Short mmCIF file of C-alpha atoms in Angstrom, two decimals:
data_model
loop_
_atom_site.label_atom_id
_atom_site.label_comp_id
_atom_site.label_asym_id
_atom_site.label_seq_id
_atom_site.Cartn_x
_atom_site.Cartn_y
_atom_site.Cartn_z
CA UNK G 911 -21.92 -8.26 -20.38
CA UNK G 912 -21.90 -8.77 -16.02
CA UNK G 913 -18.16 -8.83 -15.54
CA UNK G 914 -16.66 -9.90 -12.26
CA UNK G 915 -13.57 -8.14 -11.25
CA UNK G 916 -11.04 -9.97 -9.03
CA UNK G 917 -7.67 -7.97 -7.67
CA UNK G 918 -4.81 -9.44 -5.52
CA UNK G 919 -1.98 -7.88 -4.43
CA UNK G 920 -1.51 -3.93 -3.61
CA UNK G 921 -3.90 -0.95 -3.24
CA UNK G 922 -2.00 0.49 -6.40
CA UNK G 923 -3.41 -2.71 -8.10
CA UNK G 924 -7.00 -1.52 -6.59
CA UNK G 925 -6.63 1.73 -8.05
CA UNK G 926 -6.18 -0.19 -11.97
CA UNK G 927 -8.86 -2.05 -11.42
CA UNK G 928 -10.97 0.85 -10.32
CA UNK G 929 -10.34 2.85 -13.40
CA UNK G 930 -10.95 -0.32 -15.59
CA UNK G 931 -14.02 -0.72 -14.34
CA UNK G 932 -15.51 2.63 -14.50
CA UNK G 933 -14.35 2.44 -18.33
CA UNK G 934 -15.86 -1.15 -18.71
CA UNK G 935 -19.31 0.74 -17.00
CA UNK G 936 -19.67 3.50 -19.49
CA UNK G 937 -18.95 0.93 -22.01
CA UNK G 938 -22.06 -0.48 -20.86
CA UNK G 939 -20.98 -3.37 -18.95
CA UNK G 940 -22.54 -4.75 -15.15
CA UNK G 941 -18.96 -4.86 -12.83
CA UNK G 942 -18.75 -6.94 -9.95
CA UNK G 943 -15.76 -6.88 -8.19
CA UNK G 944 -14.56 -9.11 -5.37
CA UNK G 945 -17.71 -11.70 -5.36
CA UNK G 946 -17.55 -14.38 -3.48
CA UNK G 947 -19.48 -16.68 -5.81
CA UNK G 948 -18.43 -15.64 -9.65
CA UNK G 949 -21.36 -15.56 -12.19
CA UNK G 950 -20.39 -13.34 -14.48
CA UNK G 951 -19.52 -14.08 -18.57
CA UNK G 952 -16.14 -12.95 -18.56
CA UNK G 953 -13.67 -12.72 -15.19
CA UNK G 954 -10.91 -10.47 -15.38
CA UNK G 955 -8.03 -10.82 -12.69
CA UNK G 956 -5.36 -8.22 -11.60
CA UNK G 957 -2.85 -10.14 -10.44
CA UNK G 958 0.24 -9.43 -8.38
CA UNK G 959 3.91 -10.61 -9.04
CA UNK G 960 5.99 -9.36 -6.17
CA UNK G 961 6.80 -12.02 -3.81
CA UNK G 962 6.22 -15.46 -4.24
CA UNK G 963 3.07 -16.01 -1.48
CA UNK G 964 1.50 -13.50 -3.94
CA UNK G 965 2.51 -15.05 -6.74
CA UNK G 966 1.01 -18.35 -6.00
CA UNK G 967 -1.78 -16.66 -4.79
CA UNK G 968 -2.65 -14.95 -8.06
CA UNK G 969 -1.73 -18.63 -10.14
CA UNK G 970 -4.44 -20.44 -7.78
CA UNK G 971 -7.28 -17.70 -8.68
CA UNK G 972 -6.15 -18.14 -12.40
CA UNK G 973 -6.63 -21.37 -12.15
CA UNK G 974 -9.79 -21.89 -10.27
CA UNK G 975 -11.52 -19.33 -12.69
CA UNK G 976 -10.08 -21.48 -16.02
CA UNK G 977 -11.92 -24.66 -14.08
CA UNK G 978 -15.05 -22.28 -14.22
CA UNK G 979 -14.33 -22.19 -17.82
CA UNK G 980 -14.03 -25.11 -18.79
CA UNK G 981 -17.18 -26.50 -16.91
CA UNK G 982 -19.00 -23.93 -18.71
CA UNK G 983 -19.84 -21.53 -16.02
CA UNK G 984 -17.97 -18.75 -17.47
CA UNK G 985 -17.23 -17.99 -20.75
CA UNK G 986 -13.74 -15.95 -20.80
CA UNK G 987 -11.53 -15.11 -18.80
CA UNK G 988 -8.99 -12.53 -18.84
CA UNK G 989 -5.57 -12.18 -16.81
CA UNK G 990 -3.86 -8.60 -16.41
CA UNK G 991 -1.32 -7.08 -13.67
CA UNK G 992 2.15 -7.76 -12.60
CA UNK G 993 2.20 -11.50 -12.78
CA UNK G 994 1.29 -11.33 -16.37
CA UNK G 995 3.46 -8.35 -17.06
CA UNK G 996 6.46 -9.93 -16.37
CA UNK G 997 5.62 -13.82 -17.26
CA UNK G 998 2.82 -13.52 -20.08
CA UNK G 999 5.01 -16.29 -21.91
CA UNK G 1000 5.06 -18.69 -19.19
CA UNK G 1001 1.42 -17.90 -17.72
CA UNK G 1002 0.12 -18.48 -21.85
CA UNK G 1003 2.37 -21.73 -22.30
CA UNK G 1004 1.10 -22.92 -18.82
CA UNK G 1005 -2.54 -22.11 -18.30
CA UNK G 1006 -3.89 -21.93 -22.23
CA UNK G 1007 -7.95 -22.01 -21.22
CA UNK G 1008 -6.75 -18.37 -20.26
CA UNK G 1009 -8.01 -16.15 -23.33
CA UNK G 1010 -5.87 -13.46 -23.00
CA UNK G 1011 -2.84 -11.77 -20.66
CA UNK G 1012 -2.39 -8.34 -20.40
CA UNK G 1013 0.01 -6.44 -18.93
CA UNK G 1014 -0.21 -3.96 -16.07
CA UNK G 1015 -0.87 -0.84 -18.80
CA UNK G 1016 -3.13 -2.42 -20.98
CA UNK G 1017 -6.21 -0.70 -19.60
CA UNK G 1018 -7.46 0.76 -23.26
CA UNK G 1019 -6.63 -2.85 -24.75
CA UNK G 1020 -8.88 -4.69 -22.63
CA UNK G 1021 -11.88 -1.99 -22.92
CA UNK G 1022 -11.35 -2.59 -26.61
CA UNK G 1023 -11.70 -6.76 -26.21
CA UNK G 1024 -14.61 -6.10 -24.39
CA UNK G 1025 -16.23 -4.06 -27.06
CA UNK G 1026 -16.06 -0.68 -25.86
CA UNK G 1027 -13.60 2.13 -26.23
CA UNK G 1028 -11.01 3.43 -23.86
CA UNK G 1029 -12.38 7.16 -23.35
CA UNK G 1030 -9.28 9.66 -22.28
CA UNK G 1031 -12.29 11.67 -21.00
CA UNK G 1032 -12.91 10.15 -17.63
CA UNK G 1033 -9.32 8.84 -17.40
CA UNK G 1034 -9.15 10.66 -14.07
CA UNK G 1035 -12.71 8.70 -13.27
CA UNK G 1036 -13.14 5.75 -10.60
CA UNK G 1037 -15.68 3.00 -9.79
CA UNK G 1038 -14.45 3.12 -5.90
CA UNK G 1039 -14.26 -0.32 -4.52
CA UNK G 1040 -13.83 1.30 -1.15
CA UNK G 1041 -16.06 3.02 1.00
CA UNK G 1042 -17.25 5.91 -0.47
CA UNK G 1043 -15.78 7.92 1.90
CA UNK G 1044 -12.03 7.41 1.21
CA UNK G 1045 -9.78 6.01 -2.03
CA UNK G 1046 -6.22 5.59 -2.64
CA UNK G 1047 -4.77 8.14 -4.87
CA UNK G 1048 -1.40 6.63 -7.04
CA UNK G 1049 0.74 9.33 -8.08
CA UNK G 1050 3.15 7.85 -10.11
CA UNK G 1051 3.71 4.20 -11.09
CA UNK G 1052 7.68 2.41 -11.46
CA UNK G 1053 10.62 3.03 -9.69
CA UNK G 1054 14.18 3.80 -10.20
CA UNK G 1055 15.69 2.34 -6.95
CA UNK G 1056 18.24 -0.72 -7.20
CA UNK G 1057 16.97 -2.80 -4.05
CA UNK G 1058 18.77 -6.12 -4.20
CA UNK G 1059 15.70 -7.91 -3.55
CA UNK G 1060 13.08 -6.24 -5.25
CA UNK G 1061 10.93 -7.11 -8.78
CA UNK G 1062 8.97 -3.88 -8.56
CA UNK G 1063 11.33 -2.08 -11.62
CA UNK G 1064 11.17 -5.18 -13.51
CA UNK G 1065 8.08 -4.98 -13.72
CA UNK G 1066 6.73 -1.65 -13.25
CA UNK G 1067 10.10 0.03 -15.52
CA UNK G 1068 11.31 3.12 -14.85
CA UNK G 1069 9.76 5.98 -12.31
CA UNK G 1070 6.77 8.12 -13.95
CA UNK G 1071 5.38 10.57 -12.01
CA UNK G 1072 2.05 12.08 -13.13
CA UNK G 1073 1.77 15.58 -13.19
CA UNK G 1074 0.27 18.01 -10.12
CA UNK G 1075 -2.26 19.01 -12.65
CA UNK G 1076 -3.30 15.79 -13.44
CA UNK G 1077 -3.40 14.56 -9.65
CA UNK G 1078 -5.18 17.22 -8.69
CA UNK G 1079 -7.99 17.06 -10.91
CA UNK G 1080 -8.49 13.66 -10.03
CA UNK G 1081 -8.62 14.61 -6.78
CA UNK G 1082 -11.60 16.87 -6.97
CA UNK G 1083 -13.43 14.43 -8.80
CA UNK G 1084 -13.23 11.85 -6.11
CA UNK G 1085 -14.22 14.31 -3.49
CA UNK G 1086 -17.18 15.62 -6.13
CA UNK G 1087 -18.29 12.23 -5.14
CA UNK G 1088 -17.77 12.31 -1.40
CA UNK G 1089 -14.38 10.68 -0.72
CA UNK G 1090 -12.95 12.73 2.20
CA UNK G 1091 -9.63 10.55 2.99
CA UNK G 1092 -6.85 10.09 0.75
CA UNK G 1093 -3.98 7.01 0.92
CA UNK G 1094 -1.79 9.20 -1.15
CA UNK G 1095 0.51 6.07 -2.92
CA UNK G 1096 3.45 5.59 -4.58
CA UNK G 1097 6.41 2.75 -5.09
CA UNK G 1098 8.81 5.64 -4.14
CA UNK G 1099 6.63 8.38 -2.80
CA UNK G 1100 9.77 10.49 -1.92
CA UNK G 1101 11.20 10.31 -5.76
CA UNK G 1102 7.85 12.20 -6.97
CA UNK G 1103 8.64 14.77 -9.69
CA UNK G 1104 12.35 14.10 -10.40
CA UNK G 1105 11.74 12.53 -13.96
CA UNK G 1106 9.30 15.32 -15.11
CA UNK G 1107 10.32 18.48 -13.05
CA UNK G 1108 13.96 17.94 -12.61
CA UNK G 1109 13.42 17.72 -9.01
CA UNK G 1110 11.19 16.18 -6.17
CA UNK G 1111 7.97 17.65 -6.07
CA UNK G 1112 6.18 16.08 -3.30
CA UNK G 1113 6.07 18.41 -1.16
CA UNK G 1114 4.56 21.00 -3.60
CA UNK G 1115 1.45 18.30 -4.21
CA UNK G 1116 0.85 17.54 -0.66
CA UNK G 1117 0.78 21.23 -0.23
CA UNK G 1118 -1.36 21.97 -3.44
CA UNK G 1119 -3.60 18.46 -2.38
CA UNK G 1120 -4.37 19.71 0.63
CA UNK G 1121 -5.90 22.93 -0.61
CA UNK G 1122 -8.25 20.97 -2.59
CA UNK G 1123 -11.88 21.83 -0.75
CA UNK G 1124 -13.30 19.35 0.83
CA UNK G 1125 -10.25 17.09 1.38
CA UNK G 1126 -10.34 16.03 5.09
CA UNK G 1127 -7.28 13.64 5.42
CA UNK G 1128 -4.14 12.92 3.10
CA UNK G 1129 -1.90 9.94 4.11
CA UNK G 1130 1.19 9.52 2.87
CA UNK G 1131 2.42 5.71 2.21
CA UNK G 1132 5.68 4.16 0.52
CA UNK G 1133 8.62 6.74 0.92
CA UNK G 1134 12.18 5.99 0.39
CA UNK G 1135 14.48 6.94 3.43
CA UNK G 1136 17.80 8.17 0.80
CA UNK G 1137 17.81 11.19 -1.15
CA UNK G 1138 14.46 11.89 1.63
CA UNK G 1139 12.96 15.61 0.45
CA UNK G 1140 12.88 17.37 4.05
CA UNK G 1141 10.64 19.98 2.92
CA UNK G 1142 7.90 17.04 2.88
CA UNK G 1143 7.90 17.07 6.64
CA UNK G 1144 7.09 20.86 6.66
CA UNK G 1145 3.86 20.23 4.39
CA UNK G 1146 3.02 17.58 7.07
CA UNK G 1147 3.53 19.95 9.92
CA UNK G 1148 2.05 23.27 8.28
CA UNK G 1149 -1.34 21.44 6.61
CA UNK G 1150 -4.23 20.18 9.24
CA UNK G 1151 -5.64 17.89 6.92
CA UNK G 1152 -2.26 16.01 6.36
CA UNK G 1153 -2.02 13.29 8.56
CA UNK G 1154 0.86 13.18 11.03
CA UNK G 1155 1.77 9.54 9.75
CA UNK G 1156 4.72 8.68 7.04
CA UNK G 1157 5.14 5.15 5.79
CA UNK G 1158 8.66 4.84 4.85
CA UNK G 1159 10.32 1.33 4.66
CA UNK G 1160 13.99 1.22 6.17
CA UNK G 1161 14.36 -2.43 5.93
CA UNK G 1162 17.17 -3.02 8.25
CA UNK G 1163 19.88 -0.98 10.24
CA UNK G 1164 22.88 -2.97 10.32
CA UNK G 1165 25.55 -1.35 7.66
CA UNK G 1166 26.44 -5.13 6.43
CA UNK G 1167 22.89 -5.14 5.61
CA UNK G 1168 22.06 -2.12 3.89
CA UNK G 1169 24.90 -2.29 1.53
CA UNK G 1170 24.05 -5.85 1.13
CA UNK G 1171 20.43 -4.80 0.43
CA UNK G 1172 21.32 -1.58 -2.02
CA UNK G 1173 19.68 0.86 0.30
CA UNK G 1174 21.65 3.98 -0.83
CA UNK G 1175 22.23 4.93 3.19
CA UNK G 1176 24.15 3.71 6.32
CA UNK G 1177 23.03 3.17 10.25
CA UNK G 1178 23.92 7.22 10.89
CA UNK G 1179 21.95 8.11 7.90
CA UNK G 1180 18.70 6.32 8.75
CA UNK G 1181 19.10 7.29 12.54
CA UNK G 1182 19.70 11.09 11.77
CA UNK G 1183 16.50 10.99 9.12
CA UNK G 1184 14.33 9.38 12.20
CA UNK G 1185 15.61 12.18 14.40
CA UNK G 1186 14.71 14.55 12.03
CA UNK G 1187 11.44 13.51 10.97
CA UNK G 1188 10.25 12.92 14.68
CA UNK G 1189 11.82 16.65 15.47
CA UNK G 1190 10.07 18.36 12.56
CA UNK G 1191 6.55 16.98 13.14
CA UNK G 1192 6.24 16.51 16.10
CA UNK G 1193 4.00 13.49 17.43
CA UNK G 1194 3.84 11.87 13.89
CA UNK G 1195 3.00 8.33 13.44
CA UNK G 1196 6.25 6.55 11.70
CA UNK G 1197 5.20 3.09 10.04
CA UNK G 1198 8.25 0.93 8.91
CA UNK G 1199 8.60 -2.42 7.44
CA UNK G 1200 11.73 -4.67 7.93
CA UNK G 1201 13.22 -7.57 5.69
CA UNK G 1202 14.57 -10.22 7.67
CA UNK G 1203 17.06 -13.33 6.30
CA UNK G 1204 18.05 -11.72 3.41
CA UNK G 1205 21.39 -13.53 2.13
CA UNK G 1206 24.33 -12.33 4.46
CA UNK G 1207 22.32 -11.46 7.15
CA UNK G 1208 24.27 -12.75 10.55
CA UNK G 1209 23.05 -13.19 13.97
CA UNK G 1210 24.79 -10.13 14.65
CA UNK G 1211 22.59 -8.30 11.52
CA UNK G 1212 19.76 -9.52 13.35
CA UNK G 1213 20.49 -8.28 17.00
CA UNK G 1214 21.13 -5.33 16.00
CA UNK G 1215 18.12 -4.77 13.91
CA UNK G 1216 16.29 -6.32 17.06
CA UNK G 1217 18.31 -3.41 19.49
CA UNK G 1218 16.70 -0.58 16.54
CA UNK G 1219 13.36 -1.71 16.67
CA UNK G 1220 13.51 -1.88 21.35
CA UNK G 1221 15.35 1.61 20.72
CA UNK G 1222 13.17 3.23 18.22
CA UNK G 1223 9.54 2.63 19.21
CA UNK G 1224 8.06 2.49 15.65
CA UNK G 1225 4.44 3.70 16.22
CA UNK G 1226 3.33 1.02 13.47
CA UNK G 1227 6.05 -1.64 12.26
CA UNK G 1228 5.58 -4.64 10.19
CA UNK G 1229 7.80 -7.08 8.38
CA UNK G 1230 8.32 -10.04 5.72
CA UNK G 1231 10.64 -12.71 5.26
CA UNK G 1232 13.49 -12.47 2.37
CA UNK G 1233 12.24 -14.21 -0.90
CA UNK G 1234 14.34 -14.88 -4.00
CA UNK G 1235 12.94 -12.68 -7.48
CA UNK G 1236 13.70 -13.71 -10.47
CA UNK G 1237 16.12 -11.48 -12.05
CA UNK G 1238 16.62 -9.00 -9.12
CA UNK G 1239 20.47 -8.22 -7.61
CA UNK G 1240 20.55 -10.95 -4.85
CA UNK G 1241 19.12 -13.64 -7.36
CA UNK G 1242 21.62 -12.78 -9.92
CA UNK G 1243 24.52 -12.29 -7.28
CA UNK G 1244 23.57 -14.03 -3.65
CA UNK G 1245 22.63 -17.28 -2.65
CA UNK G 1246 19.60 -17.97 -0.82
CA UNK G 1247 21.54 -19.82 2.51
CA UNK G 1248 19.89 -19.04 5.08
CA UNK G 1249 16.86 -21.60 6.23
CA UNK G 1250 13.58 -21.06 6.17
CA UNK G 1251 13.17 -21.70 9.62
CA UNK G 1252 15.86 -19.48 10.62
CA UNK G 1253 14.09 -16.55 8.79
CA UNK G 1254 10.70 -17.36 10.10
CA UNK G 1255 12.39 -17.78 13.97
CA UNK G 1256 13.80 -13.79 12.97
CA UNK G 1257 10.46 -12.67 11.84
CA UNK G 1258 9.03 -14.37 14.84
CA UNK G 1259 10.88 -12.71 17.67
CA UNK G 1260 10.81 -9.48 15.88
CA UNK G 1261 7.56 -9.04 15.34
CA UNK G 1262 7.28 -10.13 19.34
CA UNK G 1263 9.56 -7.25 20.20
CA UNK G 1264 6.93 -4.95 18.20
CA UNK G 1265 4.31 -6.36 20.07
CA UNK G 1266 5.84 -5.06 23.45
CA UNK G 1267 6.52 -2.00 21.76
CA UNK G 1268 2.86 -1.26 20.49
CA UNK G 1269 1.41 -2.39 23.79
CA UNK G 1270 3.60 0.38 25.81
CA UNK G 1271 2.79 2.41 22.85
CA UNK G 1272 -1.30 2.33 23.26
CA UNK G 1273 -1.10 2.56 26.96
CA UNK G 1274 0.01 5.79 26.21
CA UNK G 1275 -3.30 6.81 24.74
CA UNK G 1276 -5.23 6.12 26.98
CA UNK G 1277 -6.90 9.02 28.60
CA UNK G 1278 -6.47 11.34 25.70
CA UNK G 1279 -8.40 12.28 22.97
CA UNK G 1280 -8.16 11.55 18.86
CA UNK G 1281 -9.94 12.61 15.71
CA UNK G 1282 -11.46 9.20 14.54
CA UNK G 1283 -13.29 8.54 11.22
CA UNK G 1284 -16.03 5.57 11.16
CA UNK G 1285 -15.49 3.06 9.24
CA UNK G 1286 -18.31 0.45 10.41
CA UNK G 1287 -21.00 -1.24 12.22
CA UNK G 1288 -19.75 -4.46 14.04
CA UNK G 1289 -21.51 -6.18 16.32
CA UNK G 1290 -22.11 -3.81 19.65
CA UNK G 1291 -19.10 -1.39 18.38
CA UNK G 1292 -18.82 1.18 15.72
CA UNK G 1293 -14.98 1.09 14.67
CA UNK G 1294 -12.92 3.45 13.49
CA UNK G 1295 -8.99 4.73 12.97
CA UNK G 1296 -7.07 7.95 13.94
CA UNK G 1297 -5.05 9.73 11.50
CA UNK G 1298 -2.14 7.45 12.90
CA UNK G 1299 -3.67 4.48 10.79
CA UNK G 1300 -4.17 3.30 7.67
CA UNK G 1301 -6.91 0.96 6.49
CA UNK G 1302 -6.64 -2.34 6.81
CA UNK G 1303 -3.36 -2.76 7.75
CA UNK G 1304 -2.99 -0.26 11.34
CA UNK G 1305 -5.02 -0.26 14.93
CA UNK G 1306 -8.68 0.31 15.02
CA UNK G 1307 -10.29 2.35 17.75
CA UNK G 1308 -13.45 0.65 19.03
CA UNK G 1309 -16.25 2.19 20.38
CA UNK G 1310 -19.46 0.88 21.66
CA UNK G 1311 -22.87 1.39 20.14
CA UNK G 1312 -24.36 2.07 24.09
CA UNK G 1313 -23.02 5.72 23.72
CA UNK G 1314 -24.90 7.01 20.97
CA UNK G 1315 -25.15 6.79 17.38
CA UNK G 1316 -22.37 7.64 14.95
CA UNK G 1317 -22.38 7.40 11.23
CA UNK G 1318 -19.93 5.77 9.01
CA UNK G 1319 -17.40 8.19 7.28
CA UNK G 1320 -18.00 11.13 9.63
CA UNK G 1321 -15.51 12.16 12.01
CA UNK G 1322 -16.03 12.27 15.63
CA UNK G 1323 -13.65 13.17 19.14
CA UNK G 1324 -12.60 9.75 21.02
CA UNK G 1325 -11.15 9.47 24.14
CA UNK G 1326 -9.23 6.45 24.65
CA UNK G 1327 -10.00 3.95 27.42
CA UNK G 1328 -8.45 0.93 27.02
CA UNK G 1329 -6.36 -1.16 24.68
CA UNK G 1330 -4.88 -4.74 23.16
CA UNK G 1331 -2.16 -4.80 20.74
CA UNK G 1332 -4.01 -4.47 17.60
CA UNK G 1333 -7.33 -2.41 19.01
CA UNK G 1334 -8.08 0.42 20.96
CA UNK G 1335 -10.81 1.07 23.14
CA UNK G 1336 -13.01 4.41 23.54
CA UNK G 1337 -16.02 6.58 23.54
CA UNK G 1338 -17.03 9.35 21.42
CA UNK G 1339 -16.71 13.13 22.88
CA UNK G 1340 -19.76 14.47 21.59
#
């Protein structure tokens, strides 16, 4: 059958519906995934559950392809991910031209709908939706944190790390086919190994990953600041090929706050972790995300968060507005009081302070020179990142086609010229 595959939500999502598909392949189906116009017989969507923009994101592409259905363009259509994880009831009772919901682990259950069956074989196989030349690598999938705010354990359960074995295997297969940068992922990144080894074994992959021949980059996104494993920061420092860059989410700094939010750490803690991980490796990219009106957050919360952010200088910083989960802490035990407009005024003028921040920040590079990978032809630029950014969501370095010709996925020396707030400006060293 010619499938089309449609994910919302997280790269750890992508990564599912990557390893569906190359099962749904060698069961002999056509895979088309992300179309713009779907024509295949059945449509299969990966939904996401976690806040509720995403939510009604996923509900609007549910319902758009059971329209398809019933006018006869499509003939089945199958839901699966986090939004059908944790609301299959609901999803079945409201949208019935659905023909079936899965949940987020029901890879082999699906394959065997579709006729084919779920081979253990190529488990550790991938039909990259990515360039070729990079793929996010999910190490373990649930979490045992107790976030006031967050669904992720209700839906995901408890924290399961796969093994280094496992990981690493699946690592040389996706360089065997000429992926050279790795988004290493996680919920908790930081928590790796406790549930299997007895005791976090990040660092030990990121060392043992990095070894892997032929591996050019490994980022490292999602880690939890409490309980942080400092020996992490020496496999950042002592391997070449591992990014300077951590992705850790504090949240917030105010104490009120923290407690509020179930953050397992004070104001001291998270300033003497930023200290350290800025004295171990030195020059590393920090990316952050903040929460902003989350119930019991004051004005004074929020000035002092704004004073941490001025202070700090995150290198990369985002940050979302507080939105009531079903079934978390603060749904169970807060109310939701504090307008929408008053959150959306806090994510405003934070994300302005940022702004400031990153300008002052990229000024700074100018002049010097970075390792940047190619990621495409646009226009009369090639752009590209540094090791300091992720895809899709950090800076892009652009540099113009006048200077030569580069190739996408190869690495090339960039001296910085100029800059804006999301882009920076260059030319290639060759």
């Amino acid at each position: 059958m010619v499938i089309d595959f449609i994910t919302l939500g997280c790269s750890k999502n992508l990564v599912d519906s990557e390893k569906l598909t190359r099962q749904l392949v060698e069961a002999g189906h056509t895979v088309f995934h992300d179309r713009a116009k779907l024509t295949g017989e059945v449509v299969i969507i990966n939904t996401c559950g976690f806040i509720g923009d995403a939510k009604e994101q996923s509900i609007n592409t549910i319902l758009a392809a059971a329209d398809r259905k019933t006018k006869g363009w499509v003939k089945r259509v199958y839901v699966m991910g986090c939004l059908s994880q944790r609301y299959k009831r609901e999803l079945k009772k409201e949208i019935p031209e659905v023909d079936k919901f899965y949940g987020k682990f029901d890879i082999a259950k699906i394959v065997k709908d579709l006729g084919g069956r779920y081979k253990r074989s190529i488990s550790h196989e991938r039909c990259l939706t990515t360039p070729k030349y990079y793929a996010y690598l999910k190490i373990a999938e649930g979490c045992n944190r107790t976030c006031s705010y967050c669904a992720i354990p209700l839906i995901t359960g408890s924290y399961k790390s796969r093994t280094i074995e496992d990981i690493k295997r699946e690592t040389e297969y996706l360089v065997s086919i000429g992926v050279r940068e790795f988004q290493v992922l996680a919920q908790d990144l930081t928590y790796y190994g406790r549930d299997i080894y007895g005791e976090s074994k990040i660092a030990e992959l990121i060392n043992t990953l990095a070894k892997v021949k032929g591996v050019k980059w490994l980022r490292l996104h999602y880690a939890y600041p409490t309980q942080f494993p400092y020996d992490l920061l020496d496999a950042i420092r002592d391997n070449s090929n591992v990014c300077k860059y951590l992705d850790i989410a504090l949240q917030h700094i105010s104490d009120n706050m923290l407690s509020k939010m179930r953050r397992g750490i004070d104001r001291a803690g998270t300033y003497k972790l930023i200290n350290e991980i800025r004295s171990r490796v030195p020059g590393i990219c920090i990316r952050t995300t903040f929460m902003v009106g989350h119930p019991g957050e004051t004005e004074e919360d929020f000035r002092e968060l704004c004073d941490f952010v001025r202070e700090t200088k995150f290198e990369r910083m985002g940050a979302f507005k507080y939105s009531e989960e079903d079934g978390t802490y603060a749904a169970l035990n807060y109310t939701d009081n504090i307008p929408d407009d008053v959150k959306q005024h806090r994510l405003d003028t934070l994300m302005q302070i940022q702004q400031e921040v990153q300008l002052e920040l990229n000024a700074a590079m100018v002049g010097k020179v970075y390792k940047v990978i190619i990621d495409r032809l646009e226009g009369d630029y090639y752009v590209g990142r540094t090791e300091y950014d992720s895809p899709d969501v950090d800076l892009e370095v652009l540099i113009p086609t006048s200077g030569g010709k580069l190739k996408c996925g190869c690495f090339y020396n960039v001296e910085i010229t100029d800059y804006e707030e999301f882009d920076l400006y260059g030319i290639a060293v060759i």
